[in-house]
């Protein structure tokens, strides 16, 4: 251990060692800290003066351990451990008055500043309500991606799809959580295009010596949701008789891209694998609209309309 470590830092290290290794002896503490056994005992005494209940037992199986007391001793997390806790909380239901939300804020405040800034941004833009069957990504890989995106450092990732795995050089713009799924929004130099990748499919992250500058007007959550709304089997084009500001109240970003036609009309461009489901979602639009593109969606909308009419008809 470096000789310039402060006594306060050594005292906290002693607490962490005792928490992680109940029964550790003064001699073992001294070896790990690079100090004498007497100095190690002095750091234990400092902890006790701070009313942290450090218990000791004599004998061949004795040593120090943290006892139970009225005051909770400080908890110490590595960056990966802290982000792992954040990930676990984000995957569950939560609200503004939830005490777990307050605890999450405390965890974020003790993270290193660059990781804390990115993790707090993830918390604020993450969508509620996880999709069924979501897979939790590796906390270490996730922490690395968050750290390098904050530092604007290019990385090489190894991405798994089906049984294959291949390397990709990417600029990691942001890590986004949407409905319990973790995505990496990035620029792929391998594909020369913007990509949205599943973090749980990334098996390795290697930093590169090159820095990057993300787009100045980047909205990570909007970019991910727009990406997820496009690229499906059936293309969609809908014209809405309402300004874009009104259409945004009815159509979430995950359903497609809204483009203003003029001051009173808006175009919705999207795609879907489930025309029946998409037709039902369009009924949230509180203005006349026309399905200009997508015969599958047109057919699904006609069938939905017929069912609604039949449901509203009373037998005489």
mmCIF file of C-alpha atoms in Angstrom:
data_model
loop_
_atom_site.group_PDB
_atom_site.id
_atom_site.type_symbol
_atom_site.label_atom_id
_atom_site.label_comp_id
_atom_site.label_asym_id
_atom_site.label_seq_id
_atom_site.Cartn_x
_atom_site.Cartn_y
_atom_site.Cartn_z
ATOM 1 C CA UNK A 1 0.000 0.000 0.000
ATOM 2 C CA UNK A 2 1.211 3.520 -0.787
ATOM 3 C CA UNK A 3 2.733 5.413 2.133
ATOM 4 C CA UNK A 4 0.777 8.590 1.333
ATOM 5 C CA UNK A 5 -2.593 7.011 2.228
ATOM 6 C CA UNK A 6 -4.177 9.156 4.935
ATOM 7 C CA UNK A 7 -5.035 7.786 8.410
ATOM 8 C CA UNK A 8 -8.728 8.415 7.672
ATOM 9 C CA UNK A 9 -8.531 6.339 4.492
ATOM 10 C CA UNK A 10 -6.730 3.539 6.351
ATOM 11 C CA UNK A 11 -9.392 3.577 9.060
ATOM 12 C CA UNK A 12 -12.139 3.157 6.465
ATOM 13 C CA UNK A 13 -10.139 0.371 4.835
ATOM 14 C CA UNK A 14 -9.969 -1.378 8.198
ATOM 15 C CA UNK A 15 -13.759 -1.188 8.462
ATOM 16 C CA UNK A 16 -14.168 -2.602 4.966
ATOM 17 C CA UNK A 17 -11.741 -5.445 5.702
ATOM 18 C CA UNK A 18 -13.581 -6.359 8.910
ATOM 19 C CA UNK A 19 -16.949 -6.229 7.136
ATOM 20 C CA UNK A 20 -15.706 -8.451 4.307
ATOM 21 C CA UNK A 21 -13.704 -10.862 6.493
ATOM 22 C CA UNK A 22 -15.314 -11.351 9.919
ATOM 23 C CA UNK A 23 -12.752 -12.822 12.298
ATOM 24 C CA UNK A 24 -9.774 -11.076 10.732
ATOM 25 C CA UNK A 25 -6.933 -10.508 13.194
ATOM 26 C CA UNK A 26 -4.892 -7.391 13.917
ATOM 27 C CA UNK A 27 -1.874 -9.082 12.378
ATOM 28 C CA UNK A 28 -3.812 -9.782 9.149
ATOM 29 C CA UNK A 29 -5.137 -6.223 9.078
ATOM 30 C CA UNK A 30 -1.593 -4.904 9.399
ATOM 31 C CA UNK A 31 -0.362 -7.134 6.572
ATOM 32 C CA UNK A 32 -3.105 -5.948 4.225
ATOM 33 C CA UNK A 33 -2.595 -2.284 5.115
ATOM 34 C CA UNK A 34 1.204 -2.433 5.164
ATOM 35 C CA UNK A 35 1.375 -1.239 8.781
ATOM 36 C CA UNK A 36 2.309 -2.780 12.116
ATOM 37 C CA UNK A 37 -0.084 -4.834 14.210
ATOM 38 C CA UNK A 38 -0.070 -2.045 16.794
ATOM 39 C CA UNK A 39 -1.101 0.516 14.163
ATOM 40 C CA UNK A 40 -3.917 -1.767 13.031
ATOM 41 C CA UNK A 41 -5.213 -1.953 16.606
ATOM 42 C CA UNK A 42 -5.099 1.857 16.759
ATOM 43 C CA UNK A 43 -7.331 2.107 13.662
ATOM 44 C CA UNK A 44 -9.788 -0.316 15.282
ATOM 45 C CA UNK A 45 -9.822 1.940 18.357
ATOM 46 C CA UNK A 46 -10.654 4.931 16.144
ATOM 47 C CA UNK A 47 -13.636 3.057 14.733
ATOM 48 C CA UNK A 48 -14.877 2.298 18.223
ATOM 49 C CA UNK A 49 -14.488 5.968 19.193
ATOM 50 C CA UNK A 50 -16.793 6.741 16.258
ATOM 51 C CA UNK A 51 -19.388 4.439 17.929
ATOM 52 C CA UNK A 52 -19.037 1.737 15.280
ATOM 53 C CA UNK A 53 -19.520 -1.547 17.151
ATOM 54 C CA UNK A 54 -16.345 -3.495 16.460
ATOM 55 C CA UNK A 55 -16.314 -6.687 18.502
ATOM 56 C CA UNK A 56 -13.239 -8.814 19.189
ATOM 57 C CA UNK A 57 -12.742 -12.377 20.394
ATOM 58 C CA UNK A 58 -9.586 -13.916 21.776
ATOM 59 C CA UNK A 59 -8.199 -17.318 20.934
ATOM 60 C CA UNK A 60 -7.078 -19.177 17.783
ATOM 61 C CA UNK A 61 -10.437 -18.574 16.108
ATOM 62 C CA UNK A 62 -10.881 -15.048 17.373
ATOM 63 C CA UNK A 63 -10.575 -11.740 15.598
ATOM 64 C CA UNK A 64 -12.575 -8.635 14.759
ATOM 65 C CA UNK A 65 -16.111 -8.452 13.421
ATOM 66 C CA UNK A 66 -18.757 -5.744 13.107
ATOM 67 C CA UNK A 67 -21.385 -6.196 15.796
ATOM 68 C CA UNK A 68 -24.971 -5.071 15.794
ATOM 69 C CA UNK A 69 -25.602 -1.656 17.241
ATOM 70 C CA UNK A 70 -27.952 1.277 17.127
ATOM 71 C CA UNK A 71 -26.078 2.887 14.240
ATOM 72 C CA UNK A 72 -25.692 1.272 10.831
ATOM 73 C CA UNK A 73 -21.992 1.168 9.895
ATOM 74 C CA UNK A 74 -21.042 2.734 6.562
ATOM 75 C CA UNK A 75 -21.536 0.479 3.556
ATOM 76 C CA UNK A 76 -18.776 0.389 0.951
ATOM 77 C CA UNK A 77 -19.419 -0.600 -2.651
ATOM 78 C CA UNK A 78 -17.218 -0.992 -5.680
ATOM 79 C CA UNK A 79 -18.478 0.765 -8.824
ATOM 80 C CA UNK A 80 -19.682 -2.549 -10.242
ATOM 81 C CA UNK A 81 -21.470 -3.483 -7.003
ATOM 82 C CA UNK A 82 -23.188 -0.095 -6.757
ATOM 83 C CA UNK A 83 -24.303 -0.161 -10.383
ATOM 84 C CA UNK A 84 -25.534 -3.725 -9.866
ATOM 85 C CA UNK A 85 -27.799 -2.462 -7.070
ATOM 86 C CA UNK A 86 -29.010 0.381 -9.288
ATOM 87 C CA UNK A 87 -29.791 -2.109 -12.058
ATOM 88 C CA UNK A 88 -31.788 -4.300 -9.662
ATOM 89 C CA UNK A 89 -33.849 -1.338 -8.459
ATOM 90 C CA UNK A 90 -34.507 -0.062 -11.984
ATOM 91 C CA UNK A 91 -35.998 -3.425 -12.959
ATOM 92 C CA UNK A 92 -38.670 -3.241 -10.262
ATOM 93 C CA UNK A 93 -41.732 -0.987 -9.875
ATOM 94 C CA UNK A 94 -41.045 2.303 -8.169
ATOM 95 C CA UNK A 95 -42.535 5.728 -7.633
ATOM 96 C CA UNK A 96 -41.711 9.178 -6.348
ATOM 97 C CA UNK A 97 -42.744 8.287 -2.765
ATOM 98 C CA UNK A 98 -41.082 4.866 -2.788
ATOM 99 C CA UNK A 99 -38.393 4.537 -0.053
ATOM 100 C CA UNK A 100 -36.426 2.332 -2.475
ATOM 101 C CA UNK A 101 -36.216 5.343 -4.787
ATOM 102 C CA UNK A 102 -34.662 7.360 -1.959
ATOM 103 C CA UNK A 103 -32.196 4.556 -1.252
ATOM 104 C CA UNK A 104 -31.297 4.459 -4.936
ATOM 105 C CA UNK A 105 -30.498 8.163 -4.819
ATOM 106 C CA UNK A 106 -28.151 7.599 -1.886
ATOM 107 C CA UNK A 107 -26.318 4.837 -3.743
ATOM 108 C CA UNK A 108 -25.867 7.073 -6.777
ATOM 109 C CA UNK A 109 -24.450 9.848 -4.607
ATOM 110 C CA UNK A 110 -21.568 7.621 -3.446
ATOM 111 C CA UNK A 111 -20.617 6.462 -6.937
ATOM 112 C CA UNK A 112 -17.597 8.064 -8.652
ATOM 113 C CA UNK A 113 -18.807 11.308 -10.207
ATOM 114 C CA UNK A 114 -18.585 10.311 -13.909
ATOM 115 C CA UNK A 115 -20.425 7.030 -13.337
ATOM 116 C CA UNK A 116 -22.915 8.686 -10.960
ATOM 117 C CA UNK A 117 -23.788 11.300 -13.586
ATOM 118 C CA UNK A 118 -24.488 8.704 -16.249
ATOM 119 C CA UNK A 119 -26.285 6.349 -13.866
ATOM 120 C CA UNK A 120 -28.535 9.130 -12.607
ATOM 121 C CA UNK A 121 -29.343 10.024 -16.216
ATOM 122 C CA UNK A 122 -30.237 6.361 -16.824
ATOM 123 C CA UNK A 123 -32.547 6.417 -13.814
ATOM 124 C CA UNK A 124 -34.327 9.552 -15.016
ATOM 125 C CA UNK A 125 -34.959 8.325 -18.574
ATOM 126 C CA UNK A 126 -35.640 4.667 -17.856
ATOM 127 C CA UNK A 127 -39.171 3.539 -18.678
ATOM 128 C CA UNK A 128 -41.407 1.996 -16.029
ATOM 129 C CA UNK A 129 -42.770 -1.519 -16.273
ATOM 130 C CA UNK A 130 -40.314 -4.124 -17.595
ATOM 131 C CA UNK A 131 -41.252 -6.277 -20.568
ATOM 132 C CA UNK A 132 -41.715 -9.972 -19.792
ATOM 133 C CA UNK A 133 -38.653 -12.127 -20.320
ATOM 134 C CA UNK A 134 -36.072 -9.345 -20.012
ATOM 135 C CA UNK A 135 -32.489 -10.413 -19.303
ATOM 136 C CA UNK A 136 -30.322 -8.521 -16.841
ATOM 137 C CA UNK A 137 -26.937 -7.615 -18.373
ATOM 138 C CA UNK A 138 -23.631 -8.209 -16.616
ATOM 139 C CA UNK A 139 -23.066 -5.353 -14.091
ATOM 140 C CA UNK A 140 -19.327 -5.190 -14.840
ATOM 141 C CA UNK A 141 -19.870 -4.817 -18.593
ATOM 142 C CA UNK A 142 -22.666 -2.313 -17.994
ATOM 143 C CA UNK A 143 -20.483 -0.274 -15.643
ATOM 144 C CA UNK A 144 -17.688 -0.227 -18.235
ATOM 145 C CA UNK A 145 -20.045 0.949 -20.992
ATOM 146 C CA UNK A 146 -21.473 3.700 -18.772
ATOM 147 C CA UNK A 147 -17.970 4.812 -17.778
ATOM 148 C CA UNK A 148 -16.622 4.924 -21.341
ATOM 149 C CA UNK A 149 -19.728 6.681 -22.667
ATOM 150 C CA UNK A 150 -19.281 9.353 -20.002
ATOM 151 C CA UNK A 151 -15.572 9.664 -20.809
ATOM 152 C CA UNK A 152 -16.319 9.757 -24.579
ATOM 153 C CA UNK A 153 -13.882 6.917 -25.191
ATOM 154 C CA UNK A 154 -14.186 4.620 -28.229
ATOM 155 C CA UNK A 155 -14.375 0.910 -27.399
ATOM 156 C CA UNK A 156 -14.270 -2.476 -29.068
ATOM 157 C CA UNK A 157 -17.172 -4.642 -27.986
ATOM 158 C CA UNK A 158 -17.777 -8.324 -28.603
ATOM 159 C CA UNK A 159 -21.414 -8.831 -29.577
ATOM 160 C CA UNK A 160 -23.227 -12.154 -29.455
ATOM 161 C CA UNK A 161 -26.092 -13.007 -31.775
ATOM 162 C CA UNK A 162 -27.485 -16.541 -31.916
ATOM 163 C CA UNK A 163 -24.393 -18.780 -31.799
ATOM 164 C CA UNK A 164 -21.991 -16.259 -33.337
ATOM 165 C CA UNK A 165 -19.904 -13.524 -31.729
ATOM 166 C CA UNK A 166 -17.920 -10.797 -33.444
ATOM 167 C CA UNK A 167 -16.004 -7.610 -32.493
ATOM 168 C CA UNK A 168 -17.296 -4.119 -33.298
ATOM 169 C CA UNK A 169 -15.560 -0.750 -32.925
ATOM 170 C CA UNK A 170 -18.141 1.699 -31.580
ATOM 171 C CA UNK A 171 -18.497 5.148 -30.046
ATOM 172 C CA UNK A 172 -20.722 4.471 -26.991
ATOM 173 C CA UNK A 173 -23.022 7.498 -26.978
ATOM 174 C CA UNK A 174 -25.265 6.407 -24.098
ATOM 175 C CA UNK A 175 -26.695 3.508 -22.133
ATOM 176 C CA UNK A 176 -30.506 3.606 -21.986
ATOM 177 C CA UNK A 177 -33.001 1.524 -20.019
ATOM 178 C CA UNK A 178 -36.377 1.033 -21.671
ATOM 179 C CA UNK A 179 -38.998 -1.203 -20.061
ATOM 180 C CA UNK A 180 -36.372 -3.174 -18.207
ATOM 181 C CA UNK A 181 -34.125 -3.751 -21.243
ATOM 182 C CA UNK A 182 -30.671 -2.172 -21.353
ATOM 183 C CA UNK A 183 -29.521 -0.762 -24.689
ATOM 184 C CA UNK A 184 -26.283 0.766 -25.932
ATOM 185 C CA UNK A 185 -26.869 3.667 -28.305
ATOM 186 C CA UNK A 186 -23.690 3.998 -30.354
ATOM 187 C CA UNK A 187 -22.044 4.790 -33.658
ATOM 188 C CA UNK A 188 -20.632 1.626 -35.202
ATOM 189 C CA UNK A 189 -17.424 2.198 -37.172
ATOM 190 C CA UNK A 190 -17.681 -1.414 -38.305
ATOM 191 C CA UNK A 191 -21.072 -0.763 -39.964
ATOM 192 C CA UNK A 192 -20.568 3.006 -40.474
ATOM 193 C CA UNK A 193 -24.037 3.620 -39.035
ATOM 194 C CA UNK A 194 -25.909 4.363 -35.824
ATOM 195 C CA UNK A 195 -26.792 1.228 -33.882
ATOM 196 C CA UNK A 196 -28.898 0.275 -30.865
ATOM 197 C CA UNK A 197 -27.462 -2.873 -29.272
ATOM 198 C CA UNK A 198 -28.701 -5.044 -26.422
ATOM 199 C CA UNK A 199 -26.287 -4.733 -23.499
ATOM 200 C CA UNK A 200 -27.044 -8.292 -22.354
ATOM 201 C CA UNK A 201 -25.602 -9.545 -25.673
ATOM 202 C CA UNK A 202 -22.259 -7.759 -25.152
ATOM 203 C CA UNK A 203 -19.694 -10.179 -23.732
ATOM 204 C CA UNK A 204 -16.564 -8.005 -23.589
ATOM 205 C CA UNK A 205 -15.563 -4.320 -23.661
ATOM 206 C CA UNK A 206 -12.053 -3.110 -24.529
ATOM 207 C CA UNK A 207 -11.192 0.624 -24.474
ATOM 208 C CA UNK A 208 -9.443 2.246 -27.422
ATOM 209 C CA UNK A 209 -7.076 5.259 -27.260
ATOM 210 C CA UNK A 210 -9.423 7.355 -29.439
ATOM 211 C CA UNK A 211 -11.925 9.862 -28.044
ATOM 212 C CA UNK A 212 -15.184 10.853 -29.737
ATOM 213 C CA UNK A 213 -17.713 13.683 -29.644
ATOM 214 C CA UNK A 214 -21.394 12.657 -29.464
ATOM 215 C CA UNK A 215 -24.023 14.576 -31.480
ATOM 216 C CA UNK A 216 -24.754 17.911 -29.838
ATOM 217 C CA UNK A 217 -28.546 17.499 -29.994
ATOM 218 C CA UNK A 218 -28.582 13.852 -28.905
ATOM 219 C CA UNK A 219 -31.690 12.671 -27.018
ATOM 220 C CA UNK A 220 -30.707 9.095 -26.092
ATOM 221 C CA UNK A 221 -34.139 7.823 -25.066
ATOM 222 C CA UNK A 222 -35.852 9.357 -28.103
ATOM 223 C CA UNK A 223 -33.200 7.899 -30.420
ATOM 224 C CA UNK A 224 -33.592 4.409 -28.945
ATOM 225 C CA UNK A 225 -37.386 4.494 -29.048
ATOM 226 C CA UNK A 226 -37.364 5.777 -32.631
ATOM 227 C CA UNK A 227 -34.979 2.998 -33.617
ATOM 228 C CA UNK A 228 -37.144 0.339 -31.965
ATOM 229 C CA UNK A 229 -40.247 1.658 -33.759
ATOM 230 C CA UNK A 230 -38.674 1.243 -37.206
ATOM 231 C CA UNK A 231 -37.201 -1.708 -39.026
ATOM 232 C CA UNK A 232 -40.049 -4.172 -38.461
ATOM 233 C CA UNK A 233 -41.799 -6.264 -41.107
ATOM 234 C CA UNK A 234 -44.717 -4.030 -42.125
ATOM 235 C CA UNK A 235 -44.070 -0.328 -42.935
ATOM 236 C CA UNK A 236 -46.632 2.242 -41.791
ATOM 237 C CA UNK A 237 -47.564 5.754 -42.862
ATOM 238 C CA UNK A 238 -50.423 7.623 -41.182
ATOM 239 C CA UNK A 239 -51.612 11.193 -41.771
ATOM 240 C CA UNK A 240 -53.141 12.883 -38.713
ATOM 241 C CA UNK A 241 -55.347 15.993 -38.902
ATOM 242 C CA UNK A 242 -53.655 17.673 -35.945
ATOM 243 C CA UNK A 243 -50.483 19.639 -35.176
ATOM 244 C CA UNK A 244 -47.428 17.681 -34.166
ATOM 245 C CA UNK A 245 -47.641 18.947 -30.570
ATOM 246 C CA UNK A 246 -51.090 17.374 -30.219
ATOM 247 C CA UNK A 247 -50.055 14.161 -31.953
ATOM 248 C CA UNK A 248 -47.155 13.757 -29.504
ATOM 249 C CA UNK A 249 -49.703 13.596 -26.671
ATOM 250 C CA UNK A 250 -51.430 10.605 -28.284
ATOM 251 C CA UNK A 251 -48.559 8.728 -29.941
ATOM 252 C CA UNK A 252 -45.578 7.661 -27.762
ATOM 253 C CA UNK A 253 -42.144 7.848 -29.350
ATOM 254 C CA UNK A 254 -41.893 4.067 -29.257
ATOM 255 C CA UNK A 255 -44.644 3.865 -31.899
ATOM 256 C CA UNK A 256 -42.782 5.776 -34.593
ATOM 257 C CA UNK A 257 -41.488 9.099 -35.857
ATOM 258 C CA UNK A 258 -43.793 12.110 -36.095
ATOM 259 C CA UNK A 259 -43.089 14.659 -38.843
ATOM 260 C CA UNK A 260 -44.997 17.923 -39.300
ATOM 261 C CA UNK A 261 -46.676 18.260 -42.713
ATOM 262 C CA UNK A 262 -47.944 21.765 -42.006
ATOM 263 C CA UNK A 263 -49.343 23.650 -39.030
ATOM 264 C CA UNK A 264 -52.414 21.419 -38.765
ATOM 265 C CA UNK A 265 -51.292 18.036 -40.128
ATOM 266 C CA UNK A 266 -48.721 15.472 -38.984
ATOM 267 C CA UNK A 267 -47.253 12.357 -40.578
ATOM 268 C CA UNK A 268 -46.502 9.206 -38.555
ATOM 269 C CA UNK A 269 -43.834 6.873 -39.970
ATOM 270 C CA UNK A 270 -43.276 3.520 -38.316
ATOM 271 C CA UNK A 271 -43.311 -0.236 -38.774
ATOM 272 C CA UNK A 272 -44.664 -3.215 -36.864
ATOM 273 C CA UNK A 273 -44.780 -6.981 -36.731
ATOM 274 C CA UNK A 274 -48.257 -6.882 -35.165
ATOM 275 C CA UNK A 275 -50.761 -4.908 -37.284
ATOM 276 C CA UNK A 276 -53.693 -5.892 -35.044
ATOM 277 C CA UNK A 277 -51.957 -4.485 -31.970
ATOM 278 C CA UNK A 278 -50.861 -1.344 -33.801
ATOM 279 C CA UNK A 279 -54.382 -0.681 -35.099
ATOM 280 C CA UNK A 280 -55.675 -0.718 -31.531
ATOM 281 C CA UNK A 281 -52.978 1.737 -30.425
ATOM 282 C CA UNK A 282 -54.003 4.217 -33.128
ATOM 283 C CA UNK A 283 -57.457 4.559 -31.537
ATOM 284 C CA UNK A 284 -55.798 6.794 -28.913
ATOM 285 C CA UNK A 285 -55.577 9.525 -31.592
ATOM 286 C CA UNK A 286 -58.271 12.115 -30.838
ATOM 287 C CA UNK A 287 -58.427 13.516 -34.344
ATOM 288 C CA UNK A 288 -59.265 12.197 -37.833
ATOM 289 C CA UNK A 289 -56.448 10.177 -39.377
ATOM 290 C CA UNK A 290 -55.834 8.183 -42.547
ATOM 291 C CA UNK A 291 -53.651 5.114 -43.033
ATOM 292 C CA UNK A 292 -51.830 5.914 -46.268
ATOM 293 C CA UNK A 293 -49.264 3.125 -46.183
ATOM 294 C CA UNK A 294 -49.433 -0.424 -44.926
ATOM 295 C CA UNK A 295 -52.169 -2.686 -46.350
ATOM 296 C CA UNK A 296 -51.781 -5.021 -43.383
ATOM 297 C CA UNK A 297 -52.541 -2.179 -40.969
ATOM 298 C CA UNK A 298 -55.444 -1.001 -43.146
ATOM 299 C CA UNK A 299 -56.964 -4.495 -43.047
ATOM 300 C CA UNK A 300 -56.434 -4.793 -39.287
ATOM 301 C CA UNK A 301 -58.071 -1.388 -38.725
ATOM 302 C CA UNK A 302 -61.128 -2.376 -40.777
ATOM 303 C CA UNK A 303 -61.531 -5.575 -38.760
ATOM 304 C CA UNK A 304 -61.150 -3.645 -35.503
ATOM 305 C CA UNK A 305 -63.751 -1.116 -36.633
ATOM 306 C CA UNK A 306 -66.222 -3.872 -37.492
ATOM 307 C CA UNK A 307 -65.752 -5.480 -34.064
ATOM 308 C CA UNK A 308 -66.292 -2.148 -32.316
ATOM 309 C CA UNK A 309 -69.448 -1.499 -34.331
ATOM 310 C CA UNK A 310 -70.763 -4.947 -33.561
ATOM 311 C CA UNK A 311 -70.037 -4.474 -29.871
ATOM 312 C CA UNK A 312 -72.013 -1.207 -29.840
ATOM 313 C CA UNK A 313 -75.078 -2.623 -31.574
ATOM 314 C CA UNK A 314 -77.871 -3.704 -29.262
ATOM 315 C CA UNK A 315 -80.252 -6.488 -30.226
ATOM 316 C CA UNK A 316 -83.811 -5.231 -30.647
#
